[in-house]
Coordinates of C-alpha atoms in Angstrom, one line a residue:
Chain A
X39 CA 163.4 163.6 103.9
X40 CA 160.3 166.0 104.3
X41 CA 158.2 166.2 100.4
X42 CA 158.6 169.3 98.6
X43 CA 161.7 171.3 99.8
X44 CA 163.3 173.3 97.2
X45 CA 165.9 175.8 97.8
X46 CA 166.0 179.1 96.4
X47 CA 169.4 182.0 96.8
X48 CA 169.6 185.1 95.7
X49 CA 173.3 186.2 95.0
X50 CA 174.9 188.7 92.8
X51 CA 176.6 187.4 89.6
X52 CA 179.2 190.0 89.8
X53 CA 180.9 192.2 93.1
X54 CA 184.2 194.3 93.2
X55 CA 186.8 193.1 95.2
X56 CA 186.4 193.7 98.8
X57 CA 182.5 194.3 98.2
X58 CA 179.8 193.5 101.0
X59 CA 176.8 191.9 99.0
X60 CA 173.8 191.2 100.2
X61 CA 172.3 187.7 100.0
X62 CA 168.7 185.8 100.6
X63 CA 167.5 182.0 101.4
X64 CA 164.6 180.8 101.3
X65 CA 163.7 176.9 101.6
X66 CA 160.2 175.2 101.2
X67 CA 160.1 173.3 104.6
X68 CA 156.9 172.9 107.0
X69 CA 158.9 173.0 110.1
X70 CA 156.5 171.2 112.0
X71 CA 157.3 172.5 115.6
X72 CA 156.5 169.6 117.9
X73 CA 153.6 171.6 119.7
X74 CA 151.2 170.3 117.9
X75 CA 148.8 167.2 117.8
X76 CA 146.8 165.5 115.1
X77 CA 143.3 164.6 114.8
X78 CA 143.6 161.8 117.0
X79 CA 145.6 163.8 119.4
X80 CA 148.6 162.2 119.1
X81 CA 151.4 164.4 119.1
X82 CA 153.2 165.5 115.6
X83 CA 156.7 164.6 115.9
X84 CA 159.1 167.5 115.6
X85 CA 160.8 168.1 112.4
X86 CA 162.8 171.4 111.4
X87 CA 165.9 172.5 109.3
X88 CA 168.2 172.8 112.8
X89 CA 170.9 174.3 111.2
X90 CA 171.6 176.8 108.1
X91 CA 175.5 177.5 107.2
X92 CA 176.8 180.2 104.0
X93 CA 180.5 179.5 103.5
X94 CA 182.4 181.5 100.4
X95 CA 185.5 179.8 99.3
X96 CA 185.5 177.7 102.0
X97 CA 185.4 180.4 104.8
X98 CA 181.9 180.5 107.1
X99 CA 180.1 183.4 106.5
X100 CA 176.8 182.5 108.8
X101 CA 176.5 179.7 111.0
X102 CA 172.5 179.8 112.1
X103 CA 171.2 177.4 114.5
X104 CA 167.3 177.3 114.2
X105 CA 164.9 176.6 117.0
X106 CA 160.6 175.6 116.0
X107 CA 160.0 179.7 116.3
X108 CA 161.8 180.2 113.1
X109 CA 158.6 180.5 110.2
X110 CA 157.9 177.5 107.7
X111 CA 160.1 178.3 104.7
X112 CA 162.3 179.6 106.7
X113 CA 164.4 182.8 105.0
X114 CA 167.5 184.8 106.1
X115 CA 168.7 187.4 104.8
X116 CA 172.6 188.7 105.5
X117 CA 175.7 190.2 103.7
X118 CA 178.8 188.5 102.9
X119 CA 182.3 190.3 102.3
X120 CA 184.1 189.2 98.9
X121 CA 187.1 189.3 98.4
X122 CA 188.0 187.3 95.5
X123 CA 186.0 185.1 92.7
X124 CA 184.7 182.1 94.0
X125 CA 181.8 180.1 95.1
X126 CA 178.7 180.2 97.8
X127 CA 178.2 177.1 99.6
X128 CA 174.3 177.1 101.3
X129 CA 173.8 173.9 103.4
X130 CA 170.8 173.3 105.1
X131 CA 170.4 170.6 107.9
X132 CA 166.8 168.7 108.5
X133 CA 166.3 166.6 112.0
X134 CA 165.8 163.9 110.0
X135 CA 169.4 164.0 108.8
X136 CA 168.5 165.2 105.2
X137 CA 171.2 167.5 104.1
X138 CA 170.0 170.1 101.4
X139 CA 172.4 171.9 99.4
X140 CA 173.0 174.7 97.1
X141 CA 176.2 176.9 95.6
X142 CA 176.5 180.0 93.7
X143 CA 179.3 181.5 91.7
X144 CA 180.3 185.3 91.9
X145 CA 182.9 186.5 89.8
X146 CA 184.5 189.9 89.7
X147 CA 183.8 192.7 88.1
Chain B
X79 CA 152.9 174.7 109.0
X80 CA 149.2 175.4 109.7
X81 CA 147.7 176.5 113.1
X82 CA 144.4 176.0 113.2
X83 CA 141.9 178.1 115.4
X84 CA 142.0 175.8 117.8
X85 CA 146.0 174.9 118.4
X86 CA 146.5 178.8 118.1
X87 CA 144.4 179.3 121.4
X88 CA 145.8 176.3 123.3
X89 CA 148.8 177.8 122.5
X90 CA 147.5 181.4 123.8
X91 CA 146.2 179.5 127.1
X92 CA 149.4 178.0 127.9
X93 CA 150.6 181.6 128.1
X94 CA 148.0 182.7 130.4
X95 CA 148.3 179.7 132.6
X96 CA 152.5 180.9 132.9
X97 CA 151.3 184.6 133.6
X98 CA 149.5 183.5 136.8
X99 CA 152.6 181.9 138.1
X100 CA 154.5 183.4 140.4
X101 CA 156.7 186.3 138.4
X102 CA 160.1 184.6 139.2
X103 CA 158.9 180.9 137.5
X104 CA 158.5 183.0 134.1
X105 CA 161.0 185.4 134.3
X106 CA 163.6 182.1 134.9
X107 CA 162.8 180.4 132.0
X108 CA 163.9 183.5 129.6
X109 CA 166.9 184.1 132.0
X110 CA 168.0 180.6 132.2
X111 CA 168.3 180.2 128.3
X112 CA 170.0 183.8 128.3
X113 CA 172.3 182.8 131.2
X114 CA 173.0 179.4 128.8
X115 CA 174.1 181.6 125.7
X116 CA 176.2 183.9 128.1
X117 CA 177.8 181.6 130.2
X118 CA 176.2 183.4 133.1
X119 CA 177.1 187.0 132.2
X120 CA 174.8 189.5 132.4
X121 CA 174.6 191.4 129.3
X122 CA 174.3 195.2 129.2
X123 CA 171.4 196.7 127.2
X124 CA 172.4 198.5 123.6
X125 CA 175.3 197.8 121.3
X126 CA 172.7 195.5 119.4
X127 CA 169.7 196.6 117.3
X128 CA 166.7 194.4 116.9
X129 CA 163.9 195.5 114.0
X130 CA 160.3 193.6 114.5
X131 CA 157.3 195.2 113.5
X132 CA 154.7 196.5 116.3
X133 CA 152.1 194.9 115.1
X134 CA 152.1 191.5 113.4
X135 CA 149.2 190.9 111.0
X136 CA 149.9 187.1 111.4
X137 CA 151.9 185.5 114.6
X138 CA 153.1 182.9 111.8
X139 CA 155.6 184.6 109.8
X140 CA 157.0 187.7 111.8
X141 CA 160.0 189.3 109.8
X142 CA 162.6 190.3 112.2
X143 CA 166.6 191.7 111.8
X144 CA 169.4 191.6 114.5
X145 CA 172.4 194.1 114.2
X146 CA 175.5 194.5 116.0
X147 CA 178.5 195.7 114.7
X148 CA 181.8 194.1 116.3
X149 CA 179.4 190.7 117.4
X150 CA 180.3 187.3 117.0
X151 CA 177.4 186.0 117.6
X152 CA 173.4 187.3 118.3
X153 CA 170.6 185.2 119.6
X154 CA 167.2 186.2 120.1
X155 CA 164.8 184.7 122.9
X156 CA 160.7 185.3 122.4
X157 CA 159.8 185.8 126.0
X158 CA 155.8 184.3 125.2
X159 CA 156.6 181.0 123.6
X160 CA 156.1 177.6 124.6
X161 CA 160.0 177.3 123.5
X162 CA 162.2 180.4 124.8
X163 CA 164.9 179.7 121.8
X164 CA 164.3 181.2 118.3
X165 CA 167.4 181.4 116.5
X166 CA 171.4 181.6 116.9
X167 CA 173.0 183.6 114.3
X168 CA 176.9 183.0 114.4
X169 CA 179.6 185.1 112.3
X170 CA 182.3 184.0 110.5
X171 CA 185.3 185.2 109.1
X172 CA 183.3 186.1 105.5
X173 CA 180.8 187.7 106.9
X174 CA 180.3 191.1 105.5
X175 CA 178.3 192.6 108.6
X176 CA 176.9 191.6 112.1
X177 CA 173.6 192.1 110.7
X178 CA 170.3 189.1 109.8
X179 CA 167.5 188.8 108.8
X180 CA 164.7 185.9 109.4
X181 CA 160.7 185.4 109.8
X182 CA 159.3 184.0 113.1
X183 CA 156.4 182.7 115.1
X184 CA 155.3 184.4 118.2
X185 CA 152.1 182.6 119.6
X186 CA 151.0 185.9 121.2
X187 CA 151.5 189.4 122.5
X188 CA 155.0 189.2 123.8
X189 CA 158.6 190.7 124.0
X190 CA 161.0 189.5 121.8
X191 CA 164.8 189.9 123.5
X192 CA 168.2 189.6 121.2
X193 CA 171.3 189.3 123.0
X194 CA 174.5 189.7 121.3
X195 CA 178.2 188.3 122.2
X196 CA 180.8 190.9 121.5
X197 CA 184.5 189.9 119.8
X198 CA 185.6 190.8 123.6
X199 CA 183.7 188.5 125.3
X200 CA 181.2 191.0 126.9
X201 CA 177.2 190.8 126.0
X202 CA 174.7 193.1 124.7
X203 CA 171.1 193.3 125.0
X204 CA 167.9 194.6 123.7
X205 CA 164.3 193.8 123.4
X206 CA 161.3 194.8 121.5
X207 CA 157.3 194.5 122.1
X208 CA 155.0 192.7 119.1
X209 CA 151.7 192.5 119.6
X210 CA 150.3 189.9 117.7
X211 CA 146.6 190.3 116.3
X212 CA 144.2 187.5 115.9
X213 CA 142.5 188.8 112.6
X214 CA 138.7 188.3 111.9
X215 CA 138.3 186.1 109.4
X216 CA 142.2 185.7 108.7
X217 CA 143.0 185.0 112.4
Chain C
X217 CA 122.5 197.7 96.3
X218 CA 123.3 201.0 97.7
X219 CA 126.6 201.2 99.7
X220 CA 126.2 202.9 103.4
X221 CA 127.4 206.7 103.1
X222 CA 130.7 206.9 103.3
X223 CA 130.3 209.2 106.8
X224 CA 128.3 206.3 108.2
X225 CA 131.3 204.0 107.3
X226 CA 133.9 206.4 108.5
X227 CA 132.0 206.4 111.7
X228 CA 131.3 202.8 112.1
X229 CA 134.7 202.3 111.5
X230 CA 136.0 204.8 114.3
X231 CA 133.8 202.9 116.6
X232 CA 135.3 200.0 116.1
X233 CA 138.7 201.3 116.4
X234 CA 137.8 203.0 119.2
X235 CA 136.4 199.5 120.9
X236 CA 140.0 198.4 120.1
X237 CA 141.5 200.5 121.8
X238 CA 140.0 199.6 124.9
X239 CA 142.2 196.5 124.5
X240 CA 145.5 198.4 123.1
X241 CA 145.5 197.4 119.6
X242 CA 146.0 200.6 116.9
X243 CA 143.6 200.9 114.1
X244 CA 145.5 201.9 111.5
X245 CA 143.2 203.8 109.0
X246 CA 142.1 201.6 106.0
X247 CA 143.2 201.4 102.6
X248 CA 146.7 203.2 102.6
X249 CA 146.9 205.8 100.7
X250 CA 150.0 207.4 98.9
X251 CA 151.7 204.0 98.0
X252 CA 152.7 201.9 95.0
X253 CA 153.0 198.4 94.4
X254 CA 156.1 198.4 92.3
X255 CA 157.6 195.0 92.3
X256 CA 161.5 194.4 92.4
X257 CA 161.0 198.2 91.8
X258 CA 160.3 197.6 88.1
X259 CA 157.1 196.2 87.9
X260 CA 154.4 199.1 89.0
X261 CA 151.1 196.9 89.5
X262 CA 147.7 198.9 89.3
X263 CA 146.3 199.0 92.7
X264 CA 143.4 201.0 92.0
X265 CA 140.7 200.9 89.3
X266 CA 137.7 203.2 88.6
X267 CA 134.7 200.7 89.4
X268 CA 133.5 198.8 86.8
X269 CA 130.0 199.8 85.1
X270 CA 128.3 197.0 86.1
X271 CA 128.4 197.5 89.9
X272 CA 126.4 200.9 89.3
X273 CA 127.9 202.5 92.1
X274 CA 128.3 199.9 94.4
X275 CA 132.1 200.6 95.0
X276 CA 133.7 204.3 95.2
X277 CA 136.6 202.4 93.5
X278 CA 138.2 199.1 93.1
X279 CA 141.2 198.4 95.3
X280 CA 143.8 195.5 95.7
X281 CA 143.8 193.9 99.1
X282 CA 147.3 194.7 99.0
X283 CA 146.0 198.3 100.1
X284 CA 144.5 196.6 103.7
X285 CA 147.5 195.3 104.1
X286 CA 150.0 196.2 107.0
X287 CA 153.6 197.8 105.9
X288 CA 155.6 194.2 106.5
X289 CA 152.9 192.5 104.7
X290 CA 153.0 195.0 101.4
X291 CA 156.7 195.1 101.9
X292 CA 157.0 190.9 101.2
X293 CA 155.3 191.1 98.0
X294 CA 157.4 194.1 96.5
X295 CA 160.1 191.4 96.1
X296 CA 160.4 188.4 94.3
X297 CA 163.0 187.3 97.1
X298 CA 161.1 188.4 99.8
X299 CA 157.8 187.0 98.5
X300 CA 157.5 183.2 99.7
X301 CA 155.4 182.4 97.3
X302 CA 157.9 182.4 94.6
X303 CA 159.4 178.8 95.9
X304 CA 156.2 177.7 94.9
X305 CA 155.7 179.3 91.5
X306 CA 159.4 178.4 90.5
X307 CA 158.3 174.4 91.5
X308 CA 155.1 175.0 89.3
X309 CA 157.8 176.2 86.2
X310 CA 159.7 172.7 87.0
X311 CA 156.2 170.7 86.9
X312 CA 155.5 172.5 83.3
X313 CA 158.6 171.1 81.7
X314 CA 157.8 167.7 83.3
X315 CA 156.0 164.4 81.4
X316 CA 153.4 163.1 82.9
X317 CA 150.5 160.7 82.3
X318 CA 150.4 158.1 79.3
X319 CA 150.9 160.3 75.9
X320 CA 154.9 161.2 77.3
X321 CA 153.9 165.0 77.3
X322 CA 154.7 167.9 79.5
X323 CA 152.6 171.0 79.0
X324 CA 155.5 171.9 77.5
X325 CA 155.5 169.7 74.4
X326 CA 152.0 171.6 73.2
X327 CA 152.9 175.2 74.8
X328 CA 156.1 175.8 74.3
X329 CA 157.4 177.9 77.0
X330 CA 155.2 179.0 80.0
X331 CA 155.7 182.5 79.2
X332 CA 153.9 182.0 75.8
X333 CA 150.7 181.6 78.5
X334 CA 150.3 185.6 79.4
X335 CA 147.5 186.9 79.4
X336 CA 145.7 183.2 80.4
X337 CA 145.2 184.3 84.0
X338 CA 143.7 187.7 83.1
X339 CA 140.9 186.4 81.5
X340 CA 139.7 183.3 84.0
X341 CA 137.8 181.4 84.2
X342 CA 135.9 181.7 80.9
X343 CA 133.7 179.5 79.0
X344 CA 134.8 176.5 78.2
X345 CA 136.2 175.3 74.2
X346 CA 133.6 173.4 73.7
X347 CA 130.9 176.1 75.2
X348 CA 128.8 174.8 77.5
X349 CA 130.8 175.3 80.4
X350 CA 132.3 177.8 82.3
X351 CA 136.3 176.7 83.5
X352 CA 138.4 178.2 85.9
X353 CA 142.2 177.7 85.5
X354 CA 142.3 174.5 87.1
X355 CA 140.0 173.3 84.5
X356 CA 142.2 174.1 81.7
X357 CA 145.3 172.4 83.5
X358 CA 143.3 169.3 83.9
X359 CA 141.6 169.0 80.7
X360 CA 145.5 169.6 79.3
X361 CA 146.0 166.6 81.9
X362 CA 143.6 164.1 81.5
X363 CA 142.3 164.3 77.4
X364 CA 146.1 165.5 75.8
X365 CA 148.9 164.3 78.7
X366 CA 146.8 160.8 79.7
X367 CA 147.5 162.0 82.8
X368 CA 145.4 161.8 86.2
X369 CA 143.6 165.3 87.2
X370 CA 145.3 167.1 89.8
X371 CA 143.1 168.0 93.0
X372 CA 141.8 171.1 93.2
X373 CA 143.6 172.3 96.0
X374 CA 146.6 169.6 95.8
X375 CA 150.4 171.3 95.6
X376 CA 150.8 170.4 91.7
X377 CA 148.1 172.9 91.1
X378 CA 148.4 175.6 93.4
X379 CA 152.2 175.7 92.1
X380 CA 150.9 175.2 88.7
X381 CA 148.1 178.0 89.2
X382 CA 151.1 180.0 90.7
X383 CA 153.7 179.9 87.9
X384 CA 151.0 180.7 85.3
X385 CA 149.3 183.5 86.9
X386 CA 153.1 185.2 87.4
X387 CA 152.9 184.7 83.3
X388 CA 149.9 187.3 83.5
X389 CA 151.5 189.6 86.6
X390 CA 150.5 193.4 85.3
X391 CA 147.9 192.8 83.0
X392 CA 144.4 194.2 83.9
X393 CA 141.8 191.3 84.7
X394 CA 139.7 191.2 81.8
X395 CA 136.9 188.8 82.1
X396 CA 134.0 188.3 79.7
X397 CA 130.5 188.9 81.5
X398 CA 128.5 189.0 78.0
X399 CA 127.4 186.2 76.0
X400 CA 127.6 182.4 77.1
X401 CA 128.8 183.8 80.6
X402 CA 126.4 186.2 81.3
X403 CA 124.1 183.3 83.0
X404 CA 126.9 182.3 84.6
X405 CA 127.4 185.9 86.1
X406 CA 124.4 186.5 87.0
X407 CA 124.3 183.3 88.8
X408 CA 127.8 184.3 90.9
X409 CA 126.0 187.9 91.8
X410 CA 123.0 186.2 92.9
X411 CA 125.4 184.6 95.4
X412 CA 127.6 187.2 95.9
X413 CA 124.3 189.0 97.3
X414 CA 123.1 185.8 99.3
X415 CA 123.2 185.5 102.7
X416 CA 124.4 182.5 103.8
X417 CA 124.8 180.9 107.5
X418 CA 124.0 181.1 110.9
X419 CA 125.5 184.8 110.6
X420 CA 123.3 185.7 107.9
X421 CA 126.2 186.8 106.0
X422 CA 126.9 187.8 102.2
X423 CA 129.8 188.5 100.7
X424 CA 128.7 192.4 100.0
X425 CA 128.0 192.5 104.2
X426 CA 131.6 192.5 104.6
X427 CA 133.7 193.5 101.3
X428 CA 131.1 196.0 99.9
X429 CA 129.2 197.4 103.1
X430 CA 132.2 197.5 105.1
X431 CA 135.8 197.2 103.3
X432 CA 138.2 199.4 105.1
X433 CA 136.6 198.5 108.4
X434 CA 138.0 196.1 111.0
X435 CA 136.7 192.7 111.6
X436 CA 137.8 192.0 115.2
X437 CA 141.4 192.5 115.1
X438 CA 141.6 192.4 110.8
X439 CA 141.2 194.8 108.2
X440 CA 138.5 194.1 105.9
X441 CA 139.4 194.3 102.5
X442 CA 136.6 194.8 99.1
X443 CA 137.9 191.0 98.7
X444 CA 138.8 191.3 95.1
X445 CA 140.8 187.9 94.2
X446 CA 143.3 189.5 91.4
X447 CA 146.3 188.6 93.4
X448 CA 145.5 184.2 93.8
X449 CA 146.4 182.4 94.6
X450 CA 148.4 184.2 97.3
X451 CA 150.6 183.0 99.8
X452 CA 149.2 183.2 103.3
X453 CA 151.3 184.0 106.1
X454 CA 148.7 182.0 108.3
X455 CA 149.1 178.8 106.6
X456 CA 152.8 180.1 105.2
X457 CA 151.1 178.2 101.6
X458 CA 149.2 178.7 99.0
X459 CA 145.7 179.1 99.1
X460 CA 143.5 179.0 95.8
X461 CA 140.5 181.5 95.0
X462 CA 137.9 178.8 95.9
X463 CA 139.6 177.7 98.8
X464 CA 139.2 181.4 99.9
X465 CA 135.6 181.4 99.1
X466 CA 135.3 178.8 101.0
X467 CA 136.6 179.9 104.6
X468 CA 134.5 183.0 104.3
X469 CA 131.4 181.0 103.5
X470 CA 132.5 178.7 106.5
X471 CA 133.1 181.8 108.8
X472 CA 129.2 183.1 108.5
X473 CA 128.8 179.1 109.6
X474 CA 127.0 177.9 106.3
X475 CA 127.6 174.4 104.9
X476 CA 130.0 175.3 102.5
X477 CA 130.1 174.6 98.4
X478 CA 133.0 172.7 97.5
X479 CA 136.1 174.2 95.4
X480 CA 136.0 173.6 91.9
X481 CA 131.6 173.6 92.3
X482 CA 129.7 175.4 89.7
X483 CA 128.8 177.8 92.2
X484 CA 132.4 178.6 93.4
X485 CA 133.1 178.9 89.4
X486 CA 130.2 181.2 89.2
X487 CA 131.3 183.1 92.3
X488 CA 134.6 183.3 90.9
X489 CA 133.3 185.0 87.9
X490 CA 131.4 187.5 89.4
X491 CA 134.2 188.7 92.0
X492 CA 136.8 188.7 89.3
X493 CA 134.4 191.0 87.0
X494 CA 134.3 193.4 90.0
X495 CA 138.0 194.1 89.8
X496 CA 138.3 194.9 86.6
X497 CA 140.9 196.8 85.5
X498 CA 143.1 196.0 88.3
X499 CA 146.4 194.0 88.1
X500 CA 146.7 190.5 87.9
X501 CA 149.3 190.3 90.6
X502 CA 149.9 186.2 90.8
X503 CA 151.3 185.6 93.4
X504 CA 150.9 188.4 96.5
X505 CA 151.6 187.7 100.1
X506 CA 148.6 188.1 102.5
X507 CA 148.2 187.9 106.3

């Protein structure tokens, strides 16, 4: 498991029924690309978050697959339709087979 | 992750060693990882909006945004790359619009192509130019 | 020091955009004007500040390199979402509440909550409790570290502090940075302009050659800013981390190709005294987002 990965959401606490809301990621990852080499010149292994899923209630909202190109700390930003109370389910997905994880509770108003 | 000075421009030379090949060696690679997502279709251009600044102050972290209403899927292809993929965005059934946003590295100058797969099957395309600056001190 | 009339500099500064041209990149005329930094459009951060007395004219006016910035740039710090840095700053909050070191204690256990610390960042670095020194932030952390916590000191530039550095100067975001020149610092001030006004390297460089000479100009393909340090650390989009005040000071006194002094050096400290005094009055804006 890369050091130092921390994810962060940013959800409403509240929507009406039927609402789109807006939501952001971010997660503290290097995403070391595999193009580069080390001061010996040996080559740094890739390692990325390769996948990035939102499901609410159960349902997928976002299904992202992620190539090196995608930014260290990689962030997305997307809306997600609500229909009913319930929870956010954020899953993350490293190379090295470290599964990072977050969820969210909206309730409504 | 860090690029130094140096990584950045073997980075920018492996570009300029692809622009002196023959067009149709370059213009394949893009094609072939569009043809992949498409299944060999060829998508038309517009039905899907692609937001990237003009100028990116720093190839690392370039903020970019795909929309396309009625898609079930957009990908977007960075023609200038040493890796054509960037990211897959899929939809699912709670999604609350066809839109996304992410950050991105472009290694140079380049065109940055979205492609998105519509609930009928068909494909969409469109591209935008970023030119990427190598700052003074910054750079 | 007399500054270059501003014609001069508008001209110089066409020049150079017009030499861009040549190779298709638009200038974009430097600093913007007409805009606000209002964060999570409820925090309005002071962008611009009447220059301090003790530059004597130096500067027209002191601006936040948020200004130089290009519109995606400025856009990723009026956010707390959008700005990467906050990842950081929220892991230097989980470090505060954390024991460490022999004695058991967090920073916590003396300070209460890490809110009770605003203002702190506004007034670094200052001298020293005991008053024969002059400490930057990381100072204080460590001290709290080594002599209260048991605890070893934290690198300079290692994570633990820049996150630390980060969460505490968010404590102090929209105060005015309000350093003491005047008393046991003044040596210390007059040290860091001495430097400020040195040029160092095989460019013959100072710092005023580039951020009070030419601010608002381009350096190659980058805007030049007046290279006032209220927003550190920042998050760089280069290095997508955290980079510390002397760990700036540093890469510019590496880019006029000088040997450089070394973060956390009594010159650095000086330095960082000295810059900090010339943006007084403008926001502490811990933590921005620059290219």
């Amino acid at each position: 498991m890369a050091s130092n990965v921390k994810p962060r959401v940013k959800v409403p606490k509240s929507a009406s029924a039927g609402e789109v809301v807006t939501i952001k990621t971010l997660i503290s990852h290097p995403m070391e690309s595999g193009q580069r080499k080390d001061s010996a010149g040996q080559p740094i292994p890739r390692q990325i978050i390769n996948r990035f899923t939102c499901d609410f209630n159960g349902q997928n909202a976002l299904d992202v697959t992620l190539e090196p190109a995608v930014s260290t700390n990689p962030y997305f930003e997307f809306d997600v339709r609500v229909d009913a109370a319930g929870e956010f389910h954020f899953t993350w997905y490293d190379d090295d087979g470290s599964i990072y994880e977050e969820r969210k509770s909206i309730t409504l108003a | 992750m860090h690029f130094t000075r140096r990584e950045a421009l073997a980075l920018g030379l492996g570009g300029i060693t692809a622009a002196a090949l023959p067009l149709p060696a370059l213009a394949s690679k893009v094609d072939d990882a569009i043809a992949a997502f498409t299944g060999g279709a060829t998508p038309a251009e517009g039905g899907v909006t692609l937001t990237a600044p003009e100028i990116a102050e720093n190839g690392n972290t370039v903020p970019i945004a795909v929309d396309a209403p009625g898609a079930v899927a957009v990908a977007v292809f960075a023609t200038g790359n040493p890796e054509t993929g960037v990211v897959t965005f899929r939809f699912g059934p709670a999604a609350g619009s066809r839109m996304a946003s992410t950050r991105v590295r472009l290694a140079k100058t380049q065109d940055v192509i979205a492609v998105a797969q519509m609930e009928d099957g068909s494909f969409a395309r469109t591209s935008a130019t970023v030119k990427v600056t190598i700052g003074g001190c910054g750079g | 020091m007399q500054k270059a009339p501003r014609m001069a500099r508008a001209l110089a500064g066409a020049l150079a955009a017009a030499a861009l041209a040549g190779s298709a990149i638009q200038a974009s005329a430097d600093p913007v004007e007409g805009v606000d930094l209002v964060v999570n459009n409820e925090i309005t951060l002071t962008t611009r500040a009447p220059a301090p007395a003790h530059l004597d004219g130096a500067l027209p006016e002191v601006m936040s390199g948020w200004l130089f910035r290009e519109d995606a740039t400025r856009a990723m710090q009026m956010d707390d979402f959008d700005n990467p840095a906050m990842v950081f700053a929220d892991m230097g909050r989980d470090l505060w509440g954390t024991t460490d070191g022999a004695e058991g204690k967090s920073c916590a256990s003396c300070h209460g909550n890490i809110e009770e610390m605003r203002g702190v960042r506004a007034h670094m670095p200052r001298i020293s409790p005991a008053g024969d020194d002059l400490w930057s932030m990381e100072n204080f952390v460590n001290n709290c570290r080594t002599t209260r916590m048991g605890a070893e000191a934290w690198g300079w530039d290692s994570n633990e502090m820049m996150n630390m550095t980060a969460a505490l100067s968010l404590q102090s975001r929209g105060l005015p940075v309000d350093v003491a020149i005047d008393g046991p610092a003044a040596p210390w001030w007059e040290k860091g302009r001495e430097i400020y006004y040195t040029r160092f390297g095989q460019l013959e460089l100072a710092c005023s050659n580039c951020h009070q000479d030419h601010f608002g100009d381009m350096i190659r393909a980058d805007h030049l800013s007046q290279g006032q340090i209220n927003g550190f650390p920042v998050y760089r989009l280069k290095t997508a981390g955290l980079v510390s005040i002397h760990n700036r000071f540093k890469g510019c006194v590496r880019d006029t190709r000088a040997e450089t002094f070394k973060p956390g050096s009594a010159e650095f400290r000086a330095l960082e005294l000295y810059v900090a005094s010339r943006g007084q009055g403008l926001s502490v804006e811990g933590v921005s987002v620059r290219p």
